[in-house]
């Protein structure tokens, strides 16, 4: 039987519980995501990630760490990175300096996380700054997809120099709609050609370097009645076919309010995971379920295992290879050595 690990889950505390260890050891679990609640100090974070890597060396330890208001670790030496709109504003003054600053941001972001044992950050945001989206807002670089592409590629270059892969989000674009998919189901009524020409353009322009993509919990009814993360048309025909993307595809958090509604029906967590994997996602993200004791996580793990046994779901070896390609291939730096390294000091001097 093929072994693939498409589930990404969370833990409740600052150290692994017995239930955390059991879940993370399950072969269907391929990664975990950290939140601010999992943080006390650099020493604690490093001990936690080391414990996870001892349990499963192939487990991808992830975090949402973009800069600005979406930065999980902010104390005990972590650099406060600017929101990405600051780089877009800098572009309007000095485009070359903005690219250098963006690369420096990516390097500092990736190097500091890796020095604490974190493998991967869901950054950079590729959404366009259309204006009405409060959930995106200053997380977006700019309104021009060409500027977004150049600055995002610079951030990604910095992350790659630090030994970290990266993730463009939220495909095909979350910046045009005002609704927040954490609480509602955003609907974008533009045509496919309009979206591909603007919001989705950065994904095609970065096809040769982009390592992962996160799908948006947004419905684009003129393209597909399903949200993009459940849409084979968006993920396979457009993202992989038309735009030529070959990296890993993540769902956004499937526990969000806007994440499990299809055609007037509300999916169970297991049904949501299966629908996303069927559509072409490689990795399904379930956040904040450990806070209620983890029953939903156990339900999803057991449900996916049962679906595999009955033939309802077939593992995707290509998706597993894409997941493993996101794991770091170079040794993580020591924090104190990193702080003294010329590359890090130069990057710090270039931050906006």
mmCIF file of C-alpha atoms in Angstrom, residues 34-36 63-74 79-86 109 121-123 125 127-141 169-170 174-175 177-182:
data_model
loop_
_atom_site.group_PDB
_atom_site.id
_atom_site.type_symbol
_atom_site.label_atom_id
_atom_site.label_comp_id
_atom_site.label_asym_id
_atom_site.label_seq_id
_atom_site.Cartn_x
_atom_site.Cartn_y
_atom_site.Cartn_z
ATOM 1 C CA UNK A 34 2.732 26.272 15.003
ATOM 2 C CA UNK A 35 0.843 29.221 16.504
ATOM 3 C CA UNK A 36 1.650 31.908 19.057
ATOM 4 C CA UNK A 63 4.192 28.437 10.640
ATOM 5 C CA UNK A 64 2.394 31.528 9.327
ATOM 6 C CA UNK A 65 5.254 34.014 9.636
ATOM 7 C CA UNK A 66 4.978 36.743 6.997
ATOM 8 C CA UNK A 67 5.892 39.959 8.801
ATOM 9 C CA UNK A 68 3.583 42.720 9.968
ATOM 10 C CA UNK A 69 0.504 41.512 11.836
ATOM 11 C CA UNK A 70 0.989 37.901 10.724
ATOM 12 C CA UNK A 71 4.143 36.979 12.619
ATOM 13 C CA UNK A 72 3.829 34.294 15.290
ATOM 14 C CA UNK A 73 7.138 34.835 17.117
ATOM 15 C CA UNK A 74 7.983 38.425 18.076
ATOM 16 C CA UNK A 79 13.176 40.507 14.326
ATOM 17 C CA UNK A 80 9.936 42.453 13.858
ATOM 18 C CA UNK A 81 9.550 42.249 10.093
ATOM 19 C CA UNK A 82 7.498 44.901 8.282
ATOM 20 C CA UNK A 83 4.163 44.231 6.561
ATOM 21 C CA UNK A 84 4.751 43.560 2.888
ATOM 22 C CA UNK A 85 2.983 46.759 1.859
ATOM 23 C CA UNK A 86 6.027 48.631 3.230
ATOM 24 C CA UNK A 109 12.554 35.444 8.189
ATOM 25 C CA UNK A 121 6.676 29.429 6.490
ATOM 26 C CA UNK A 122 3.481 30.108 4.549
ATOM 27 C CA UNK A 123 4.855 33.223 2.836
ATOM 28 C CA UNK A 125 1.342 36.652 0.076
ATOM 29 C CA UNK A 127 -2.733 38.669 -3.312
ATOM 30 C CA UNK A 128 -3.177 42.055 -4.954
ATOM 31 C CA UNK A 129 -3.952 45.124 -2.876
ATOM 32 C CA UNK A 130 -7.330 45.973 -4.436
ATOM 33 C CA UNK A 131 -8.379 47.823 -1.277
ATOM 34 C CA UNK A 132 -11.592 46.279 0.152
ATOM 35 C CA UNK A 133 -10.092 43.152 1.751
ATOM 36 C CA UNK A 134 -9.527 43.689 5.453
ATOM 37 C CA UNK A 135 -8.088 40.211 5.952
ATOM 38 C CA UNK A 136 -5.404 40.902 3.320
ATOM 39 C CA UNK A 137 -4.870 44.663 3.658
ATOM 40 C CA UNK A 138 -1.234 45.546 4.289
ATOM 41 C CA UNK A 139 -0.209 41.895 3.891
ATOM 42 C CA UNK A 140 -0.229 42.562 0.115
ATOM 43 C CA UNK A 141 2.806 44.088 -1.564
ATOM 44 C CA UNK A 169 -0.991 32.474 -1.286
ATOM 45 C CA UNK A 170 -3.965 32.625 -1.728
ATOM 46 C CA UNK A 174 -8.099 36.836 -2.168
ATOM 47 C CA UNK A 175 -7.482 40.574 -2.458
ATOM 48 C CA UNK A 177 -13.256 40.454 -2.064
ATOM 49 C CA UNK A 178 -14.075 42.132 1.243
ATOM 50 C CA UNK A 179 -15.366 39.060 3.113
ATOM 51 C CA UNK A 180 -13.006 37.182 5.434
ATOM 52 C CA UNK A 181 -12.996 33.426 4.795
ATOM 53 C CA UNK A 182 -12.278 32.833 8.491
#
